């Protein structure tokens, strides 16, 4: 059984053919279009999957946004160029003629990462620090998606009541400060207009403002992890997303978490599946759904 797995993020769209042993046979990636209109996402998805889907028997989507009954609803539409609603499963079924399922990207990644946890880990949280900040919660060995698909959306937990406005409508969310978009939005002077990747490159050269912007993200994430420990009693937090996986980021988060009282500390690690955690989690989710 070959799965066409897709990962729809605010910055990139990835697709892969995944076999029944969860091995990636072929993988493609293109940028996410920034447009309020669904046609742009439709065209990009079509370009992405057309070379792949003839070899698949079904599809599985990990996507940014709240995913319920195959439909994407943005909590922060700004992450998708203003797009707030998209019927993922309906569109991909019509395009490919295949049956398929969808779930949130960070929930999917949590599922993939949990497969490799030591037996003693029953409660785990996955956090992606990427275009936004997303999360997936495993409680007592099971992924929790919530009755409305919202469980784990920890990027919208309050970090600073005097912080920047988040695209979700709240003020001072973790996402508005710690995410790629949040880091870039706070840049001033010569860093103004750079994306987070370029700001990381500046920090590696020792640029003081870039170093401070990344430290602010890592400190915000550490505080979020302390809150999540209090809420879930998780034995492990796994960090993914291009920012979460960037050189030196996890060790900064570890540094700030170590400043919290012991009860709020938990073991941190990087996503073992790196940038493929969402794709593989979607394929796993589909396995459960179709067997
Ligand atoms: P998505 O949100 O689409 O899942 P990513 O996980 O790649 O995508 O996250 C995109 C964010 O990560 C952007 O803000 C981008 O600037 C930043 N980014 C991409 N590559 C790197 C890198 N090597 N180091 C630091 N930041 C990166
Ligand atoms: C946002 C939200 C989450 C998502 C998270 C990370 C939207 C469109 N997305 O908080 O559902 O999990 O971003 O998304 O409201 P990514 O694109 O950064 O991977
Ligand atoms: Zn928010």
Short mmCIF file of C-alpha atoms and ligand atoms in Angstrom, two decimals:
data_model
loop_
_atom_site.label_atom_id
_atom_site.label_comp_id
_atom_site.label_asym_id
_atom_site.label_seq_id
_atom_site.Cartn_x
_atom_site.Cartn_y
_atom_site.Cartn_z
CA UNK A 1 0.00 0.00 0.00
CA UNK A 2 1.53 3.33 -1.08
CA UNK A 3 0.38 6.52 0.64
CA UNK A 4 0.60 9.94 -0.95
CA UNK A 5 1.53 11.95 2.18
CA UNK A 6 1.37 15.76 2.16
CA UNK A 7 2.51 18.38 4.66
CA UNK A 8 0.92 21.81 4.21
CA UNK A 9 2.78 24.50 6.15
CA UNK A 10 2.76 28.29 6.10
CA UNK A 11 6.10 28.39 4.22
CA UNK A 12 6.38 25.13 2.30
CA UNK A 13 4.25 22.35 0.85
CA UNK A 14 5.81 18.87 0.89
CA UNK A 15 4.56 15.62 -0.58
CA UNK A 16 5.98 12.11 -0.56
CA UNK A 17 5.15 8.59 -1.55
CA UNK A 18 5.40 6.46 1.60
CA UNK A 19 5.36 2.65 1.63
CA UNK A 20 3.68 0.41 4.21
CA UNK A 21 6.94 0.27 6.25
CA UNK A 22 6.78 4.08 6.43
CA UNK A 23 9.79 4.51 4.17
CA UNK A 24 9.79 7.58 1.93
CA UNK A 25 10.15 6.47 -1.70
CA UNK A 26 10.05 9.91 -3.33
CA UNK A 27 9.66 13.44 -1.93
CA UNK A 28 8.92 16.87 -3.43
CA UNK A 29 8.66 20.35 -1.91
CA UNK A 30 7.46 23.74 -3.19
CA UNK A 31 6.78 27.11 -1.50
CA UNK A 32 3.32 27.77 -0.05
CA UNK A 33 1.50 30.46 -2.04
CA UNK A 34 0.48 33.49 0.01
CA UNK A 35 -3.07 34.23 -1.12
CA UNK A 36 -6.47 34.66 0.47
CA UNK A 37 -8.02 32.96 -2.54
CA UNK A 38 -8.17 29.14 -2.48
CA UNK A 39 -7.25 28.89 -6.21
CA UNK A 40 -3.58 29.59 -5.44
CA UNK A 41 -3.37 26.70 -2.95
CA UNK A 42 -5.31 24.46 -5.33
CA UNK A 43 -2.86 25.18 -8.17
CA UNK A 44 0.19 24.64 -5.93
CA UNK A 45 -1.14 21.34 -4.55
CA UNK A 46 -1.94 20.16 -8.04
CA UNK A 47 1.60 20.99 -9.23
CA UNK A 48 3.06 19.23 -6.17
CA UNK A 49 1.14 15.95 -6.29
CA UNK A 50 0.48 15.39 -10.00
CA UNK A 51 3.83 13.57 -10.56
CA UNK A 52 3.21 11.38 -7.49
CA UNK A 53 -0.43 10.40 -7.07
CA UNK A 54 -0.73 7.86 -9.94
CA UNK A 55 1.45 5.50 -7.85
CA UNK A 56 -0.58 5.89 -4.61
CA UNK A 57 -3.63 4.02 -3.33
CA UNK A 58 -4.74 6.71 -0.88
CA UNK A 59 -3.61 10.07 0.48
CA UNK A 60 -2.91 11.47 3.95
CA UNK A 61 -2.54 15.18 4.75
CA UNK A 62 -0.81 16.88 7.67
CA UNK A 63 -1.79 20.54 7.50
CA UNK A 64 -1.43 23.78 9.33
CA UNK A 65 -4.77 24.94 10.75
CA UNK A 66 -7.56 23.33 12.73
CA UNK A 67 -8.53 20.23 10.76
CA UNK A 68 -12.00 18.84 11.22
CA UNK A 69 -13.77 16.47 8.88
CA UNK A 70 -11.17 17.08 6.20
CA UNK A 71 -11.59 20.87 6.24
CA UNK A 72 -8.83 23.36 7.16
CA UNK A 73 -9.90 26.36 9.24
CA UNK A 74 -7.11 28.78 10.11
CA UNK A 75 -6.70 29.94 13.70
CA UNK A 76 -4.15 32.42 12.31
CA UNK A 77 -5.06 33.11 8.65
CA UNK A 78 -2.03 35.43 8.30
CA UNK A 79 0.17 32.28 8.22
CA UNK A 80 -1.53 31.31 4.93
CA UNK A 81 -1.68 34.70 3.24
CA UNK A 82 -5.14 35.35 4.70
CA UNK A 83 -6.67 32.01 3.68
CA UNK A 84 -9.10 31.01 6.42
CA UNK A 85 -10.93 28.01 5.03
CA UNK A 86 -10.03 25.20 2.58
CA UNK A 87 -11.75 21.84 1.96
CA UNK A 88 -8.55 19.75 1.87
CA UNK A 89 -9.93 16.23 1.57
CA UNK A 90 -12.66 17.19 -0.89
CA UNK A 91 -10.16 18.98 -3.16
CA UNK A 92 -7.50 16.23 -3.06
CA UNK A 93 -10.09 13.48 -3.60
CA UNK A 94 -11.42 15.25 -6.67
CA UNK A 95 -7.90 15.89 -7.99
CA UNK A 96 -6.48 12.41 -7.44
CA UNK A 97 -9.56 10.17 -7.44
CA UNK A 98 -8.19 8.60 -4.23
CA UNK A 99 -9.68 8.32 -0.74
CA UNK A 100 -7.84 10.17 2.02
CA UNK A 101 -7.66 11.67 5.50
CA UNK A 102 -6.28 14.87 7.06
CA UNK A 103 -5.13 16.07 10.48
CA UNK A 104 -3.24 19.02 11.92
CA UNK A 105 0.49 19.14 11.05
CA UNK A 106 1.80 19.21 14.63
CA UNK A 107 -0.65 16.53 15.76
CA UNK A 108 0.63 14.37 12.88
CA UNK A 109 4.25 15.01 13.81
CA UNK A 110 3.49 14.11 17.44
CA UNK A 111 2.12 10.77 16.27
CA UNK A 112 5.24 10.02 14.19
CA UNK A 113 7.64 11.03 16.96
CA UNK A 114 5.77 9.09 19.64
CA UNK A 115 6.43 5.80 17.82
CA UNK A 116 10.09 6.09 18.87
CA UNK A 117 9.64 7.06 22.52
CA UNK A 118 10.91 4.74 25.27
CA UNK A 119 8.06 2.66 26.75
CA UNK A 120 8.10 4.70 29.97
CA UNK A 121 7.06 7.85 28.09
CA UNK A 122 3.24 7.87 28.18
CA UNK A 123 2.71 11.62 27.91
CA UNK A 124 4.55 13.63 25.29
CA UNK A 125 4.14 17.00 23.61
CA UNK A 126 5.48 17.83 20.15
CA UNK A 127 6.06 21.52 19.37
CA UNK A 128 6.82 22.89 15.91
CA UNK A 129 8.57 26.25 15.78
CA UNK A 130 8.14 27.17 12.14
CA UNK A 131 6.02 29.78 10.29
CA UNK A 132 3.80 29.59 13.36
CA UNK A 133 4.09 27.61 16.59
CA UNK A 134 2.00 24.45 16.65
CA UNK A 135 1.65 21.52 19.02
CA UNK A 136 0.48 17.94 19.33
CA UNK A 137 -0.32 16.20 22.61
CA UNK A 138 0.01 12.48 23.35
CA UNK A 139 -1.73 11.57 26.59
CA UNK A 140 -1.45 8.11 28.09
CA UNK A 141 -0.03 6.78 24.81
CA UNK A 142 -2.75 8.25 22.58
CA UNK A 143 -2.81 11.33 20.34
CA UNK A 144 -5.44 13.79 21.58
CA UNK A 145 -7.00 15.88 18.81
CA UNK A 146 -9.98 17.25 20.77
CA UNK A 147 -13.65 17.32 19.85
CA UNK A 148 -13.04 20.37 17.63
CA UNK A 149 -9.47 19.60 16.53
CA UNK A 150 -8.02 22.39 18.69
CA UNK A 151 -6.04 20.32 21.22
CA UNK A 152 -2.34 21.19 21.16
CA UNK A 153 -2.62 24.64 19.56
CA UNK A 154 -0.11 25.88 22.13
CA UNK A 155 1.16 28.68 19.89
CA UNK A 156 -1.90 30.61 21.03
CA UNK A 157 -1.21 30.34 24.74
CA UNK A 158 -0.50 33.75 26.28
CA UNK A 159 3.19 34.62 26.55
CA UNK A 160 3.07 38.36 27.20
CA UNK A 161 -0.09 40.46 27.71
CA UNK A 162 1.91 43.49 26.49
CA UNK A 163 3.27 41.61 23.49
CA UNK A 164 2.47 41.93 19.78
CA UNK A 165 -0.94 41.17 18.31
CA UNK A 166 -1.26 37.66 16.93
CA UNK A 167 -3.07 36.91 13.67
CA UNK A 168 -5.53 34.81 15.68
CA UNK A 169 -6.94 37.98 17.27
CA UNK A 170 -5.30 37.69 20.72
CA UNK A 171 -2.51 39.88 22.02
CA UNK A 172 0.83 38.38 23.04
CA UNK A 173 0.48 34.75 21.94
CA UNK A 174 3.60 32.55 21.99
CA UNK A 175 3.34 32.38 18.19
CA UNK A 176 3.47 36.17 17.80
CA UNK A 177 6.86 36.18 19.58
CA UNK A 178 8.59 32.83 19.09
CA UNK A 179 7.62 31.76 15.53
CA UNK A 180 9.50 32.53 12.32
CA UNK A 181 6.96 35.22 11.54
CA UNK A 182 7.22 36.57 15.09
CA UNK A 183 11.02 36.75 14.97
CA UNK A 184 10.96 38.51 11.57
CA UNK A 185 8.22 40.95 12.65
CA UNK A 186 10.29 42.15 15.61
CA UNK A 187 13.41 42.85 13.53
CA UNK A 188 14.48 46.50 13.32
CA UNK A 189 17.00 48.56 11.42
CA UNK A 190 19.26 46.57 9.11
CA UNK A 191 17.44 43.31 9.96
CA UNK A 192 14.09 44.76 8.91
CA UNK A 193 12.54 42.78 6.05
CA UNK A 194 14.67 39.65 6.61
CA UNK A 195 13.01 36.29 7.24
CA UNK A 196 13.84 34.13 10.24
CA UNK A 197 16.31 32.00 8.27
CA UNK A 198 18.32 35.08 7.35
CA UNK A 199 18.13 36.32 10.96
CA UNK A 200 19.57 32.98 12.16
CA UNK A 201 22.39 33.41 9.63
CA UNK A 202 23.08 36.90 11.05
CA UNK A 203 23.04 35.52 14.61
CA UNK A 204 25.63 32.90 13.61
CA UNK A 205 27.87 35.82 12.54
CA UNK A 206 27.38 37.39 15.97
CA UNK A 207 24.90 40.16 15.06
CA UNK A 208 23.69 41.34 18.49
CA UNK A 209 20.07 42.11 17.53
CA UNK A 210 19.71 38.79 15.69
CA UNK A 211 21.12 36.92 18.70
CA UNK A 212 18.63 38.74 20.98
CA UNK A 213 15.64 37.97 18.71
CA UNK A 214 16.45 34.26 18.75
CA UNK A 215 17.03 34.28 22.51
CA UNK A 216 13.60 35.93 22.95
CA UNK A 217 12.01 33.14 20.92
CA UNK A 218 13.84 30.40 22.87
CA UNK A 219 12.96 31.98 26.24
CA UNK A 220 9.30 32.25 25.24
CA UNK A 221 9.32 28.61 24.15
CA UNK A 222 10.90 27.49 27.44
CA UNK A 223 8.16 29.26 29.40
CA UNK A 224 5.55 27.59 27.21
CA UNK A 225 7.13 24.21 27.90
CA UNK A 226 6.95 24.87 31.66
CA UNK A 227 3.23 25.66 31.25
CA UNK A 228 2.70 22.51 29.19
CA UNK A 229 4.47 20.43 31.84
CA UNK A 230 2.07 21.82 34.43
CA UNK A 231 -0.89 21.02 32.19
CA UNK A 232 0.04 17.57 30.85
CA UNK A 233 2.76 16.20 33.20
CA UNK A 234 4.59 15.18 29.99
CA UNK A 235 7.77 13.15 30.37
CA UNK A 236 9.14 14.40 27.06
CA UNK A 237 8.83 17.43 24.78
CA UNK A 238 9.95 16.98 21.16
CA UNK A 239 10.85 20.08 19.15
CA UNK A 240 10.54 20.31 15.36
CA UNK A 241 10.01 22.86 12.60
CA UNK A 242 12.86 24.63 10.77
CA UNK A 243 13.43 27.04 13.66
CA UNK A 244 13.08 24.36 16.33
CA UNK A 245 15.64 22.27 14.44
CA UNK A 246 18.03 25.14 13.65
CA UNK A 247 21.56 24.83 15.05
CA UNK A 248 21.82 25.84 18.68
CA UNK A 249 18.10 26.58 19.18
CA UNK A 250 17.24 23.54 21.33
CA UNK A 251 20.20 24.14 23.63
CA UNK A 252 19.00 27.72 24.20
CA UNK A 253 15.51 26.45 25.07
CA UNK A 254 17.16 23.96 27.45
CA UNK A 255 19.15 26.78 29.03
CA UNK A 256 16.01 28.85 29.74
CA UNK A 257 13.96 25.86 30.89
CA UNK A 258 16.70 25.03 33.42
CA UNK A 259 15.95 28.42 35.07
CA UNK A 260 12.38 27.33 35.88
CA UNK A 261 11.58 25.48 39.14
CA UNK A 262 12.33 21.74 38.88
CA UNK A 263 8.68 20.68 38.83
CA UNK A 264 8.21 22.43 35.45
CA UNK A 265 11.21 20.82 33.81
CA UNK A 266 10.98 17.91 31.41
CA UNK A 267 13.27 16.15 28.97
CA UNK A 268 13.65 17.90 25.61
CA UNK A 269 14.74 16.40 22.30
CA UNK A 270 14.80 17.25 18.59
CA UNK A 271 12.37 15.62 16.18
CA UNK A 272 14.00 12.39 15.04
CA UNK A 273 12.17 12.62 11.70
CA UNK A 274 13.36 16.23 11.25
CA UNK A 275 11.33 17.91 8.48
CA UNK A 276 9.50 14.67 7.61
CA UNK A 277 7.65 14.21 10.92
CA UNK A 278 4.40 15.67 9.53
CA UNK A 279 4.50 13.55 6.36
CA UNK A 280 5.20 10.33 8.27
CA UNK A 281 2.60 11.11 10.94
CA UNK A 282 -0.05 11.67 8.29
CA UNK A 283 0.86 8.31 6.70
CA UNK A 284 0.60 6.63 10.12
CA UNK A 285 -2.75 8.27 10.80
CA UNK A 286 -4.03 6.98 7.45
CA UNK A 287 -2.83 3.47 8.32
CA UNK A 288 -4.98 3.56 11.43
CA UNK A 289 -7.92 4.93 9.45
CA UNK A 290 -7.83 2.44 6.58
CA UNK A 291 -6.88 -0.86 8.26
P1 LIG B 1 6.38 25.37 7.56
O1 LIG B 1 5.95 26.42 8.52
O2 LIG B 1 5.88 25.56 6.18
O3 LIG B 1 6.14 23.97 8.10
P2 LIG B 1 9.27 25.43 8.23
O4 LIG B 1 9.21 24.41 9.32
O5 LIG B 1 10.38 25.29 7.24
O6 LIG B 1 7.96 25.51 7.34
O7 LIG B 1 9.35 26.87 8.94
C1 LIG B 1 9.47 28.04 8.18
C2 LIG B 1 10.18 29.09 9.00
O8 LIG B 1 11.49 28.64 9.35
C3 LIG B 1 10.39 30.40 8.23
O9 LIG B 1 10.20 31.46 9.14
C4 LIG B 1 11.85 30.32 7.76
O10 LIG B 1 12.44 31.62 7.61
C5 LIG B 1 12.49 29.55 8.91
N1 LIG B 1 13.66 28.73 8.48
C6 LIG B 1 13.75 27.94 7.40
N2 LIG B 1 14.96 27.33 7.35
C7 LIG B 1 15.63 27.74 8.45
C8 LIG B 1 16.94 27.48 8.97
N3 LIG B 1 17.80 26.67 8.34
N4 LIG B 1 17.29 28.09 10.13
C9 LIG B 1 16.45 28.91 10.77
N5 LIG B 1 15.21 29.21 10.32
C10 LIG B 1 14.80 28.63 9.18
C1 LIG B 2 -0.70 28.09 13.58
C2 LIG B 2 -1.92 27.27 13.17
C3 LIG B 2 -1.71 25.81 13.62
C4 LIG B 2 -0.39 25.23 13.11
C5 LIG B 2 0.77 26.14 13.53
C6 LIG B 2 2.09 25.69 12.92
C7 LIG B 2 -3.09 28.14 11.18
C8 LIG B 2 -3.12 28.24 9.69
N1 LIG B 2 -2.12 27.38 11.73
O1 LIG B 2 -0.66 28.22 14.95
O2 LIG B 2 -2.79 25.01 13.21
O3 LIG B 2 -0.21 23.93 13.61
O4 LIG B 2 0.50 27.49 13.08
O5 LIG B 2 1.98 25.73 11.51
O6 LIG B 2 -3.91 28.73 11.82
P1 LIG B 2 3.23 25.82 10.52
O7 LIG B 2 2.70 26.27 9.21
O8 LIG B 2 4.18 26.76 11.11
O9 LIG B 2 3.81 24.43 10.46
ZN1 LIG B 3 -2.55 33.63 18.59
#
